XYZ file of C-alpha atoms in Angstrom:
722
model
C -28.047 33.556 -2.552
C -26.817 34.413 0.571
C -25.068 31.156 3.056
C -26.053 32.279 5.580
C -27.380 28.530 6.930
C -23.345 27.246 7.186
C -21.861 27.034 10.580
C -18.223 26.631 11.551
C -17.397 25.973 15.557
C -14.461 27.272 16.715
C -11.846 24.692 15.670
C -13.130 25.266 11.852
C -12.628 29.542 12.667
C -8.937 27.371 14.160
C -8.744 25.609 10.797
C -9.512 28.870 9.124
C -6.646 31.288 9.754
C -4.181 28.014 10.704
C -4.391 28.891 14.419
C -4.798 27.031 18.216
C -8.123 27.442 19.431
C -7.081 29.590 22.373
C -6.410 32.302 19.306
C -10.314 32.102 18.577
C -11.165 32.030 22.685
C -8.567 34.738 22.640
C -10.203 36.859 19.973
C -13.711 36.629 21.391
C -13.104 38.396 24.736
C -10.149 41.002 23.400
C -13.161 42.601 20.162
C -16.203 43.134 20.971
C -17.584 42.324 17.483
C -16.594 38.670 16.898
C -19.574 36.691 15.301
C -22.105 36.040 18.121
C -22.845 32.243 18.223
C -25.630 31.029 15.996
C -25.350 27.902 17.608
C -24.689 24.651 19.159
C -23.663 24.728 23.008
C -22.318 26.972 25.856
C -19.508 25.087 25.739
C -18.905 24.151 22.144
C -20.831 27.086 19.966
C -21.431 26.962 15.983
C -21.411 30.313 14.426
C -22.384 31.608 10.515
C -19.426 30.302 8.603
C -20.441 33.930 6.832
C -19.992 36.059 9.563
C -17.000 34.870 10.245
C -15.234 34.934 7.494
C -16.112 38.904 6.384
C -14.780 39.220 10.151
C -10.796 37.201 9.758
C -11.429 39.665 6.333
C -11.270 42.549 8.436
C -9.427 42.274 11.226
C -6.281 40.386 8.722
C -6.780 36.902 10.636
C -6.655 36.171 6.745
C -6.726 37.272 3.438
C -8.758 34.592 1.458
C -10.570 31.816 2.941
C -8.658 28.356 1.458
C -11.485 27.606 -1.532
C -10.861 23.553 -0.377
C -11.345 24.941 3.261
C -15.190 26.977 2.449
C -16.670 24.003 0.450
C -15.685 21.772 3.528
C -16.509 24.050 6.077
C -19.800 24.364 4.057
C -20.221 20.961 3.851
C -19.486 20.194 7.254
C -21.642 22.826 8.823
C -24.504 22.153 6.675
C -27.874 21.915 8.258
C -29.154 19.358 7.098
C -26.543 17.356 8.207
C -23.079 16.554 6.528
C -24.035 13.152 4.969
C -26.663 15.038 2.625
C -24.784 17.706 2.327
C -21.877 14.852 1.797
C -24.356 12.767 -0.767
C -25.614 16.780 -2.938
C -21.920 16.812 -3.177
C -21.233 13.624 -5.035
C -24.273 13.845 -7.414
C -23.383 17.292 -9.085
C -19.410 15.553 -9.763
C -21.426 13.151 -11.513
C -22.700 15.470 -13.589
C -20.059 17.846 -14.545
C -18.013 14.233 -14.389
C -20.000 12.651 -16.956
C -22.144 15.795 -18.777
C -20.201 19.375 -17.831
C -22.141 21.141 -20.282
C -25.605 20.342 -18.781
C -24.088 21.571 -15.697
C -22.284 25.318 -16.621
C -26.426 25.694 -18.554
C -27.936 25.171 -15.756
C -25.386 26.578 -13.025
C -25.426 29.695 -15.066
C -28.397 30.877 -13.196
C -30.015 31.802 -10.109
C -30.198 29.713 -7.186
C -33.488 28.999 -6.781
C -32.704 28.188 -11.075
C -30.127 25.097 -10.704
C -32.339 24.126 -7.600
C -35.766 24.132 -10.179
C -33.595 21.964 -13.373
C -30.510 19.764 -11.619
C -33.324 17.090 -10.388
C -34.131 16.276 -13.991
C -30.578 16.916 -14.953
C -29.769 14.203 -12.619
C -31.959 11.732 -13.175
C -30.542 11.742 -17.071
C -27.232 11.064 -14.781
C -27.938 8.828 -12.350
C -30.471 6.189 -13.584
C -28.548 4.568 -15.845
C -25.191 5.016 -14.409
C -27.178 3.314 -10.640
C -29.515 1.141 -11.728
C -32.998 1.404 -9.245
C -31.816 5.268 -8.436
C -35.428 6.704 -7.497
C -37.092 9.203 -9.266
C -38.357 12.561 -7.922
C -42.087 12.769 -7.223
C -42.256 8.603 -5.929
C -38.738 9.067 -3.649
C -40.868 9.506 -0.213
C -43.317 6.280 -1.188
C -39.906 3.913 -2.097
C -37.810 4.313 0.806
C -37.715 2.695 4.857
C -40.109 3.741 6.448
C -40.625 7.114 4.505
C -36.676 7.860 4.794
C -35.015 9.791 2.093
C -31.430 8.010 2.711
C -30.200 10.795 0.998
C -31.723 12.562 3.237
C -30.630 11.123 6.436
C -28.669 12.212 9.183
C -25.564 10.754 10.770
C -26.144 7.695 12.748
C -25.863 8.783 17.005
C -23.305 5.504 17.336
C -20.601 3.829 15.660
C -21.486 3.113 12.202
C -19.935 -1.028 11.219
C -20.434 -1.313 7.451
C -23.349 -3.742 6.198
C -22.634 -7.138 5.411
C -24.673 -10.601 2.935
C -27.802 -11.447 3.402
C -29.865 -13.780 1.658
C -33.328 -14.835 0.016
C -34.158 -16.127 3.577
C -37.883 -17.090 4.651
C -38.158 -15.355 8.668
C -40.610 -15.924 10.904
C -41.037 -12.008 10.590
C -41.492 -9.643 8.098
C -38.442 -8.127 7.698
C -38.008 -4.342 6.293
C -37.406 -4.862 2.160
C -34.176 -3.276 0.307
C -34.538 0.156 -0.907
C -32.031 1.354 -4.058
C -29.152 3.568 -2.290
C -29.938 6.718 -4.206
C -33.585 9.046 -4.716
C -32.751 11.394 -5.838
C -33.697 14.801 -4.184
C -35.687 17.217 -4.761
C -35.609 21.027 -5.309
C -36.797 21.507 -2.759
C -34.299 19.726 -0.560
C -31.350 20.835 -2.795
C -31.556 24.396 -2.764
C -29.329 24.514 0.811
C -26.846 22.923 -1.354
C -26.527 25.209 -3.957
C -23.952 27.485 -2.350
C -22.105 24.349 -1.778
C -22.484 22.791 -4.586
C -21.868 25.954 -6.500
C -18.066 26.071 -3.815
C -17.387 22.299 -5.885
C -17.449 22.684 -9.375
C -15.203 25.245 -9.052
C -12.635 22.982 -6.764
C -13.344 20.557 -9.319
C -12.457 22.774 -11.422
C -9.480 23.036 -10.035
C -8.741 19.410 -8.995
C -11.078 16.543 -11.324
C -14.329 15.260 -10.229
C -12.981 12.368 -9.056
C -10.456 14.107 -6.252
C -13.112 16.427 -5.390
C -15.366 13.948 -3.811
C -12.419 11.854 -2.310
C -11.317 14.503 -0.126
C -14.546 15.735 1.310
C -15.567 12.223 2.323
C -11.437 11.729 2.973
C -12.439 14.432 5.630
C -15.475 13.484 6.310
C -14.950 10.007 7.734
C -11.473 11.514 9.137
C -14.194 13.751 11.325
C -16.240 10.720 12.003
C -13.865 8.558 13.143
C -15.650 6.349 15.326
C -18.565 5.944 13.633
C -17.221 4.347 10.281
C -15.000 0.649 10.033
C -13.156 1.039 7.697
C -10.881 -1.177 5.462
C -7.560 -0.040 4.427
C -6.250 0.154 0.574
C -3.808 -1.714 0.674
C -5.899 -5.153 2.656
C -8.381 -4.242 -0.103
C -6.053 -3.988 -2.875
C -5.162 -7.777 -1.686
C -7.976 -8.990 -1.486
C -9.520 -8.119 -5.246
C -6.286 -9.688 -6.618
C -6.849 -13.033 -3.869
C -9.938 -13.256 -5.748
C -8.705 -12.935 -8.811
C -9.969 -11.237 -12.141
C -13.717 -11.061 -12.082
C -16.526 -10.075 -13.550
C -19.854 -9.380 -11.819
C -18.316 -8.400 -7.730
C -21.261 -8.291 -5.154
C -19.530 -6.681 -1.397
C -23.131 -7.151 0.832
C -21.076 -5.286 3.267
C -20.014 -2.874 1.478
C -19.128 0.066 3.932
C -17.317 3.703 2.330
C -16.500 1.211 -0.913
C -13.044 0.235 -0.745
C -13.374 -3.088 -1.696
C -15.834 -2.561 -4.948
C -13.165 0.228 -5.857
C -10.872 -1.945 -5.153
C -11.485 -4.081 -8.299
C -13.449 -1.109 -10.682
C -10.356 -0.778 -12.758
C -12.451 -2.392 -15.728
C -14.966 -0.542 -17.667
C -17.223 -4.335 -18.511
C -17.604 -4.851 -14.381
C -21.189 -5.583 -12.345
C -20.757 -4.355 -9.263
C -23.242 -4.911 -6.218
C -23.598 -2.920 -2.885
C -25.479 -3.539 -0.344
C -24.947 -1.834 3.396
C -27.717 -1.897 6.134
C -26.766 1.840 6.391
C -28.619 3.847 3.619
C -25.759 6.700 4.251
C -23.210 4.667 3.210
C -24.932 2.869 0.622
C -25.581 6.446 -0.676
C -21.739 7.129 -0.472
C -20.490 3.887 -1.986
C -22.733 3.806 -5.505
C -21.198 7.190 -6.058
C -18.166 7.270 -5.035
C -18.112 3.690 -7.500
C -20.229 5.908 -10.081
C -17.418 8.529 -10.071
C -14.234 5.232 -10.479
C -15.889 3.386 -13.235
C -17.994 3.216 -16.486
C -19.732 0.154 -15.315
C -23.184 0.325 -14.154
C -23.144 -0.030 -10.049
C -25.907 -1.560 -8.349
C -26.746 -0.409 -4.782
C -29.080 -0.578 -2.322
C -29.571 -0.325 1.438
C -30.815 -2.937 3.359
C -29.693 -5.310 6.331
C -28.385 -8.853 3.737
C -29.058 -10.892 5.739
C -32.470 -9.691 6.831
C -33.498 -8.722 3.504
C -30.475 -9.515 0.854
C -31.226 -7.210 -2.018
C -29.406 -9.566 -4.727
C -31.198 -13.047 -4.323
C -30.373 -14.627 -7.471
C -27.946 -12.904 -8.243
C -24.736 -15.584 -8.339
C -21.617 -13.498 -9.161
C -17.687 -14.735 -10.037
C -16.507 -12.660 -7.219
C -17.747 -11.717 -3.288
C -15.727 -9.715 -1.547
C -16.807 -8.383 1.903
C -15.465 -6.643 5.866
C -18.198 -7.656 7.760
C -19.139 -6.193 11.185
C -17.832 -8.466 14.049
C -19.000 -11.022 16.951
C -22.622 -9.005 15.622
C -25.287 -10.873 17.959
C -28.328 -9.810 16.665
C -28.211 -10.148 13.312
C -31.384 -12.560 12.853
C -30.378 -15.512 14.700
C -34.377 -16.515 15.633
C -35.439 -15.017 12.061
C -33.772 -16.465 9.693
C -33.399 -20.927 11.274
C -34.957 -21.897 7.908
C -33.166 -20.185 5.161
C -32.086 -22.242 2.569
C -28.090 -20.579 2.566
C -26.668 -22.721 5.857
C -26.056 -25.079 3.637
C -22.516 -25.828 5.739
C -25.071 -25.983 9.363
C -27.305 -22.449 11.050
C -24.652 -20.337 12.466
C -24.617 -20.190 16.374
C -26.543 -16.930 17.986
C -22.121 -15.737 18.592
C -21.346 -16.742 15.332
C -22.891 -13.631 13.431
C -19.163 -13.776 11.271
C -19.565 -17.795 9.608
C -23.555 -16.355 8.640
C -21.526 -14.354 6.329
C -19.157 -17.003 5.468
C -22.620 -19.246 3.854
C -23.754 -15.739 2.450
C -21.134 -15.718 0.112
C -21.237 -18.296 -0.508
C -24.517 -18.664 -1.465
C -24.502 -16.019 -3.702
C -21.586 -16.850 -5.946
C -21.415 -19.199 -9.268
C -20.162 -22.396 -8.697
C -16.558 -22.068 -8.596
C -16.507 -18.907 -7.691
C -13.993 -17.969 -5.682
C -14.949 -15.425 -1.782
C -12.860 -13.878 0.199
C -13.752 -12.413 3.867
C -12.338 -10.352 6.992
C -12.525 -12.536 9.780
C -11.586 -11.543 13.526
C -9.195 -14.514 14.254
C -11.461 -16.592 16.827
C -13.716 -17.268 14.259
C -10.979 -20.162 13.466
C -11.737 -21.065 16.548
C -14.201 -20.994 18.899
C -16.052 -24.439 19.147
C -19.430 -23.358 18.466
C -18.666 -22.913 15.190
C -17.044 -26.103 14.445
C -19.131 -28.239 13.018
C -19.530 -25.593 10.734
C -15.718 -24.739 10.199
C -15.759 -28.942 9.973
C -18.202 -29.341 6.684
C -15.603 -26.675 4.708
C -13.811 -27.939 4.859
C -15.166 -31.419 4.369
C -16.978 -30.310 1.180
C -13.481 -27.925 -0.051
C -15.225 -24.893 0.612
C -13.727 -23.187 2.347
C -9.572 -23.551 0.631
C -7.314 -20.471 2.390
C -6.346 -19.496 6.177
C -4.730 -15.694 6.093
C -3.615 -15.130 9.349
C -2.211 -11.189 9.277
C -0.202 -8.461 10.758
C -1.174 -6.494 14.000
C -2.504 -2.877 12.444
C -4.425 -4.551 8.576
C -7.148 -3.535 9.447
C -9.184 -2.369 12.899
C -8.758 -2.939 15.553
C -5.072 -2.619 15.180
C -4.321 -4.360 17.659
C -5.345 -7.962 16.400
C -3.770 -9.788 14.349
C -7.481 -10.167 11.006
C -7.517 -13.506 8.988
C -8.366 -13.353 5.407
C -10.963 -17.365 4.429
C -10.814 -17.516 1.304
C -13.834 -19.396 0.131
C -14.810 -21.137 -3.241
C -18.177 -22.817 -4.818
C -17.866 -25.674 -4.943
C -18.185 -27.792 -8.711
C -15.839 -31.102 -8.350
C -15.785 -33.614 -4.877
C -12.288 -32.511 -4.234
C -10.837 -36.483 -3.978
C -8.367 -35.246 -1.063
C -8.818 -31.647 -1.000
C -6.294 -29.667 1.294
C -6.329 -26.082 2.876
C -3.748 -23.672 2.140
C -2.843 -22.055 5.476
C -0.467 -18.684 5.692
C 1.450 -16.999 8.334
C 1.937 -13.300 7.534
C 2.595 -12.364 10.817
C 6.130 -11.896 10.674
C 5.748 -8.654 8.319
C 4.161 -6.618 11.219
C 6.098 -3.125 11.630
C 7.165 -1.521 15.321
C 5.084 1.919 15.643
C 1.597 2.694 14.232
C 2.295 2.374 10.314
C 0.255 -0.465 9.590
C 2.287 -3.672 8.091
C 4.861 -4.533 5.893
C 2.135 -4.161 2.729
C 4.503 -5.109 -0.024
C 5.497 -8.327 2.103
C 2.523 -9.309 2.889
C 1.347 -8.898 0.226
C 3.899 -11.174 -2.327
C 4.548 -13.629 -0.132
C 0.318 -14.493 0.008
C -0.273 -14.416 -3.416
C 3.221 -16.162 -4.183
C 1.336 -19.452 -1.390
C -2.026 -18.889 -3.014
C -1.096 -18.901 -6.637
C 0.765 -21.846 -6.607
C -2.321 -23.625 -4.145
C -3.731 -22.875 -6.506
C -2.949 -23.223 -9.653
C -0.904 -26.611 -8.122
C -3.392 -27.752 -5.580
C 0.029 -27.470 -2.512
C 2.448 -25.351 -2.118
C 5.343 -25.994 -0.970
C 6.695 -25.743 2.611
C 7.824 -22.771 4.872
C 7.997 -23.152 7.739
C 6.332 -21.040 10.298
C 4.385 -18.951 6.612
C 2.229 -21.428 4.143
C 1.711 -25.137 4.466
C -0.546 -27.008 2.534
C -2.032 -29.237 5.137
C -4.954 -32.076 3.972
C -8.416 -31.394 5.322
C -8.061 -35.265 7.861
C -4.810 -33.344 9.623
C -7.330 -30.465 11.163
C -11.334 -32.658 11.438
C -10.083 -33.164 14.973
C -12.777 -31.774 17.767
C -10.973 -28.414 17.585
C -11.181 -28.522 13.986
C -8.635 -25.638 14.833
C -7.777 -23.235 11.254
C -5.745 -21.123 13.242
C -1.977 -20.469 10.786
C 0.715 -20.684 13.723
C -1.043 -23.750 15.443
C -0.621 -25.214 11.993
C 2.157 -24.330 10.697
C 5.723 -26.086 11.408
C 7.848 -23.659 13.861
C 10.506 -21.494 11.845
C 14.184 -22.770 11.085
C 15.785 -20.881 12.791
C 19.644 -22.177 12.957
C 21.491 -18.866 12.653
C 19.019 -17.739 15.941
C 23.030 -17.845 17.362
C 24.141 -16.155 15.040
C 22.066 -13.708 14.469
C 22.190 -12.855 18.038
C 25.485 -12.384 18.348
C 25.075 -9.585 15.678
C 23.252 -7.359 18.297
C 24.762 -7.881 20.871
C 28.008 -6.472 19.164
C 26.013 -3.533 17.718
C 24.862 -3.613 21.470
C 28.384 -3.043 22.645
C 29.124 -0.537 19.750
C 26.144 1.730 20.564
C 27.096 2.021 24.415
C 30.243 2.944 23.701
C 28.700 5.810 21.811
C 26.087 6.882 24.000
C 29.025 6.771 26.849
C 30.979 8.796 23.828
C 28.119 11.513 23.829
C 27.579 11.456 26.911
C 27.253 15.404 27.994
C 29.269 16.996 30.112
C 29.138 17.401 33.325
C 26.886 20.434 33.678
C 28.369 24.249 35.315
C 26.034 26.686 36.753
C 25.691 29.722 35.240
C 27.269 32.379 37.480
C 23.782 34.645 39.376
C 25.023 37.817 37.788
C 25.491 36.447 33.825
C 21.868 35.316 34.415
C 20.158 37.891 33.943
C 16.591 37.788 31.894
C 17.165 37.467 27.856
C 14.653 39.156 25.803
C 11.560 36.360 24.642
C 10.146 36.682 21.031
C 7.127 34.434 20.450
C 7.059 31.788 17.545
C 3.279 33.674 16.892
C 6.153 37.529 16.335
C 8.190 35.377 14.496
C 5.953 34.331 11.811
C 4.265 38.082 11.577
C 7.674 39.316 11.254
C 8.158 36.732 8.091
C 11.644 34.642 9.973
C 9.671 31.519 10.449
C 6.708 29.423 7.997
C 4.888 28.223 10.350
C 2.987 24.761 8.544
C -0.672 22.605 10.299
C -0.837 18.821 9.138
C -3.374 18.204 7.399
C -6.393 15.635 6.712
C -5.483 14.387 3.905
C -3.318 13.243 1.360
C -1.949 10.819 -1.947
C -0.833 7.616 -1.278
C 1.944 5.478 -0.224
C 3.704 8.687 0.753
C 4.764 8.290 3.830
C 3.287 10.365 6.485
C 5.225 11.822 9.589
C 3.259 11.232 12.919
C 2.625 11.962 16.776
C 4.296 9.276 17.770
C 6.758 9.555 15.474
C 8.097 13.444 16.847
C 7.154 11.433 20.454
C 9.279 8.528 19.875
C 12.294 9.532 17.212
C 10.371 7.149 15.091
C 11.215 7.485 11.282
C 7.749 8.260 9.524
C 5.150 5.317 9.957
C 1.337 6.832 9.390
C -0.904 7.131 6.857
C -3.604 9.411 6.415
C -7.295 8.869 4.558
C -6.159 8.988 0.627
C -7.591 11.953 -1.018
C -6.295 15.625 -2.942
C -5.635 17.925 -0.148
C -2.052 19.278 -0.972
C 0.693 17.529 2.478
C 1.964 20.203 3.611
C 6.456 17.773 2.374
C 8.839 18.713 5.560
C 12.208 19.832 4.416
C 15.506 19.232 5.953
C 15.982 21.724 8.660
C 12.342 21.881 9.637
C 11.153 21.719 13.237
C 8.289 19.758 14.437
C 6.313 19.096 17.189
C 3.057 17.624 17.863
C 0.464 19.499 19.992
C -0.952 17.041 21.494
C -0.441 14.677 24.609
C 1.429 17.345 26.448
C 5.202 16.547 25.844
C 8.205 19.221 25.770
C 8.612 17.275 22.142
C 10.630 19.220 19.153
C 12.280 17.676 15.874
C 14.158 18.665 13.887
C 14.226 17.015 11.138
C 16.593 15.093 8.490
C 17.612 14.492 5.118
C 16.260 10.763 6.383
C 13.060 12.349 7.736
C 13.134 15.323 5.039
C 10.092 14.583 1.780
C 7.552 13.195 4.423
C 4.304 14.270 5.225
C 3.186 15.963 8.243
C 0.513 13.922 10.331
C -2.522 15.351 12.603
C -1.964 17.084 15.552
C 1.402 18.444 14.334
C 2.672 21.623 13.779
C 5.794 22.402 11.340
C 7.743 26.080 11.733
C 9.590 26.618 8.813
C 12.964 29.114 9.567
C 14.545 31.602 7.200
C 18.285 30.673 7.961
C 19.199 33.772 7.580
C 16.836 34.716 11.475
C 17.668 31.294 12.747
C 19.302 28.828 13.719
C 17.113 25.289 13.769
C 18.148 24.094 16.056
C 18.702 26.428 19.141
C 14.930 27.140 17.532
C 14.172 23.220 19.228
C 16.089 22.614 21.975
C 14.140 26.582 23.035
C 11.631 25.316 22.755
C 11.513 21.706 24.315
C 12.095 23.948 27.714
C 9.367 22.407 29.695
C 8.261 25.879 31.643
C 8.402 27.088 28.134
C 5.913 24.443 26.988
C 4.044 24.418 30.456
C 3.057 28.538 29.772
C 1.696 28.298 26.229
C -0.443 25.421 27.524
C -3.863 24.807 27.732
C -5.624 21.835 29.659
C -8.792 20.590 28.909
C -10.491 17.124 30.820
C -9.443 14.001 29.464
C -5.999 16.417 27.519
C -3.179 19.136 27.125
C -3.455 21.670 24.421
C -0.087 23.639 22.723
C -1.151 26.465 21.072
C 2.646 26.869 19.226
C 2.330 30.519 18.871
C 2.433 31.274 22.317
C 6.446 29.502 22.313
C 8.887 31.347 23.897
C 12.443 31.557 23.147
C 14.927 34.504 23.878
C 16.461 37.612 21.088
C 20.585 36.544 20.492
C 22.407 36.667 18.071
C 22.586 34.536 14.830
C 26.692 33.457 16.729
C 24.832 33.126 20.184
C 22.198 30.809 18.312
C 24.822 28.927 17.121
C 26.789 28.123 20.310
C 22.658 26.847 21.594
C 22.740 25.029 17.929
C 25.099 22.976 18.790
C 24.867 22.570 22.338
C 20.905 20.961 21.246
C 22.087 19.119 18.769
C 24.949 17.270 20.706
C 22.416 16.696 23.102
C 19.705 15.502 20.653
C 22.825 13.154 18.964
C 22.619 11.254 22.566
C 19.219 11.133 23.048
C 18.190 9.156 20.261
C 21.246 6.954 21.123
C 19.663 6.159 23.986
C 16.863 5.435 22.365
C 18.867 2.595 19.846
C 20.513 1.427 23.079
C 17.397 0.152 24.909
C 15.981 -1.027 21.787
C 18.711 -3.417 20.651
C 18.719 -4.179 24.308
C 14.858 -5.159 23.916
C 16.018 -7.421 21.293
C 18.610 -9.151 22.757
C 16.108 -9.864 25.763
C 14.107 -11.862 24.263
C 15.495 -12.781 20.994
C 17.177 -15.025 24.389
C 13.782 -16.030 25.919
C 12.830 -16.951 22.610
C 16.162 -18.967 21.978
C 16.153 -20.459 25.672
C 12.400 -21.338 25.507
C 12.767 -23.460 21.888
C 15.459 -25.436 22.618
C 17.999 -23.416 19.569
C 20.057 -22.067 22.146
C 22.065 -23.192 24.568
C 21.209 -22.017 28.759
C 25.492 -22.511 29.469
């Protein structure tokens, strides 16, 4: 079956060929045989992938479309939408993972035969692995409003991971939850068969699980505003706080990050629910590929239509939607879950807290990610007070800014335990991990956060108290918290950090600043001497594109995924001259690793910047919106290359402009044709300018640190004014 239905945009063509979008526009203008649009809009046309691939080969723009890129373009351009394609791919990958001989048998014939036999094969695999999966023949009758989540299109509005519901007695009947997965029928599968064959080929090389993670990560990365994600480090911390439970529920599962963090043992029993049918389906498949344990998954509004009203789990992990007004306040006034008080309309998070407690066994633990306002809003003070009095709320942990979306807000973790006895003198553990905020956009210092939080929680859970650490951790008697506000914000209840050596540390900063200022003065370039007009003739120029075709350099673009815990060099790092600070969605996509002497340029934003990778930065993954140029040392000096690429006029002529952004076509950047000795002369001068620029940045950073420390010391009394 010819894959004519798969469409690809100009941006997708650029990725296939490893060029900028401007190059694709040029091809369309200059080549009469360039494929005609088959869809999209006038400003964003779509092309048939098969026609594009054939044209690229014919014109030697590309020897062969990489398999992973072809599979991704098939998924992204699927006629029923990328979510449907991703679910179909996940079903096939689970079959390949569990019963490879069955897949080999049914895929050996025609596309029609594969589509006809696949539903039965999926039934045999999915039914035991994902109990409750809707079978062919009754799918449409069992779905919400006649919709099959497997074929649901992506939501038009941003999707926030759903959250918990419980057995309710609403005034208005709630739509019941539905199974997360429905086995697709043969007609539904037929358009996906070319994709499934490509996915199987990719899985033969990478494995079924990494292949699904790659495709899921790429989809999430391509739609960053549609999904609210829980970062892996945060998910791991929340799972560690929950201990080693056998039965775990996530009532707002999103893409399954929290349950995946606890799915490492076969005896675990996992339960998931999300209001988004597509997220529930993707979570079910993701978990089934990561564990042999049965995965119970449902789609539906958890608060209005709980899929597990009789469940008593050992642990509940939840990243609920924040600041929801339409959470069911008018329908759920008499719901039995509100043991600690009926939440106000503005307190949806406290509804999730009580739902989590209602689904726990006695003594079970719940860990919820919360916005910091929940700890202090007056509308929730009565519920907070009752949670404290009855010993249900055990700890509040303030995370550093950047731990999870929204990254500018320092979120909280609430650790709760369903009371199984009365605490004579209950206490609450308060932890503030804000000092582990990292500079730049790389997120917090997770090892430091994890060690601090788990050490404090372990001691508190074991001994009922914790040794006080000013500014970091304290166990507070509940009676101290039951005032008019019941404010549980850790920073307001912890004693200030002891900073007896504050003045000494500021003296050290001052000494480093003095030394940096002296170095900056030494590195300042000498007065510029103009070139005589007779010697200022225009040098013969070449372009980066010509040098790449001649083999003088190799050009690579930043990826959309990579292996976990590998530092990522971001466009922000390049612009600010800082160390690698980023992360990418975890996948098995082969990352582009930097090497000493590489030249890295950001392609968005219009800044005339080019950075030469040194030994300290080498080995980092190249991030998004970056292009890497790897010069042949025998043909090009790296500093000569980087210096000329930073010219303002050079960037201006190589940039294209949209209404809100500037994009750089790196292939159009120019530099003069010079002999190696002359290149090195320029390179030495550019290298010296780079050292001067770094010294200026360091002086500015130390100056800001000194000023901030002086203000803090003078205001908190640790530094005398004279």
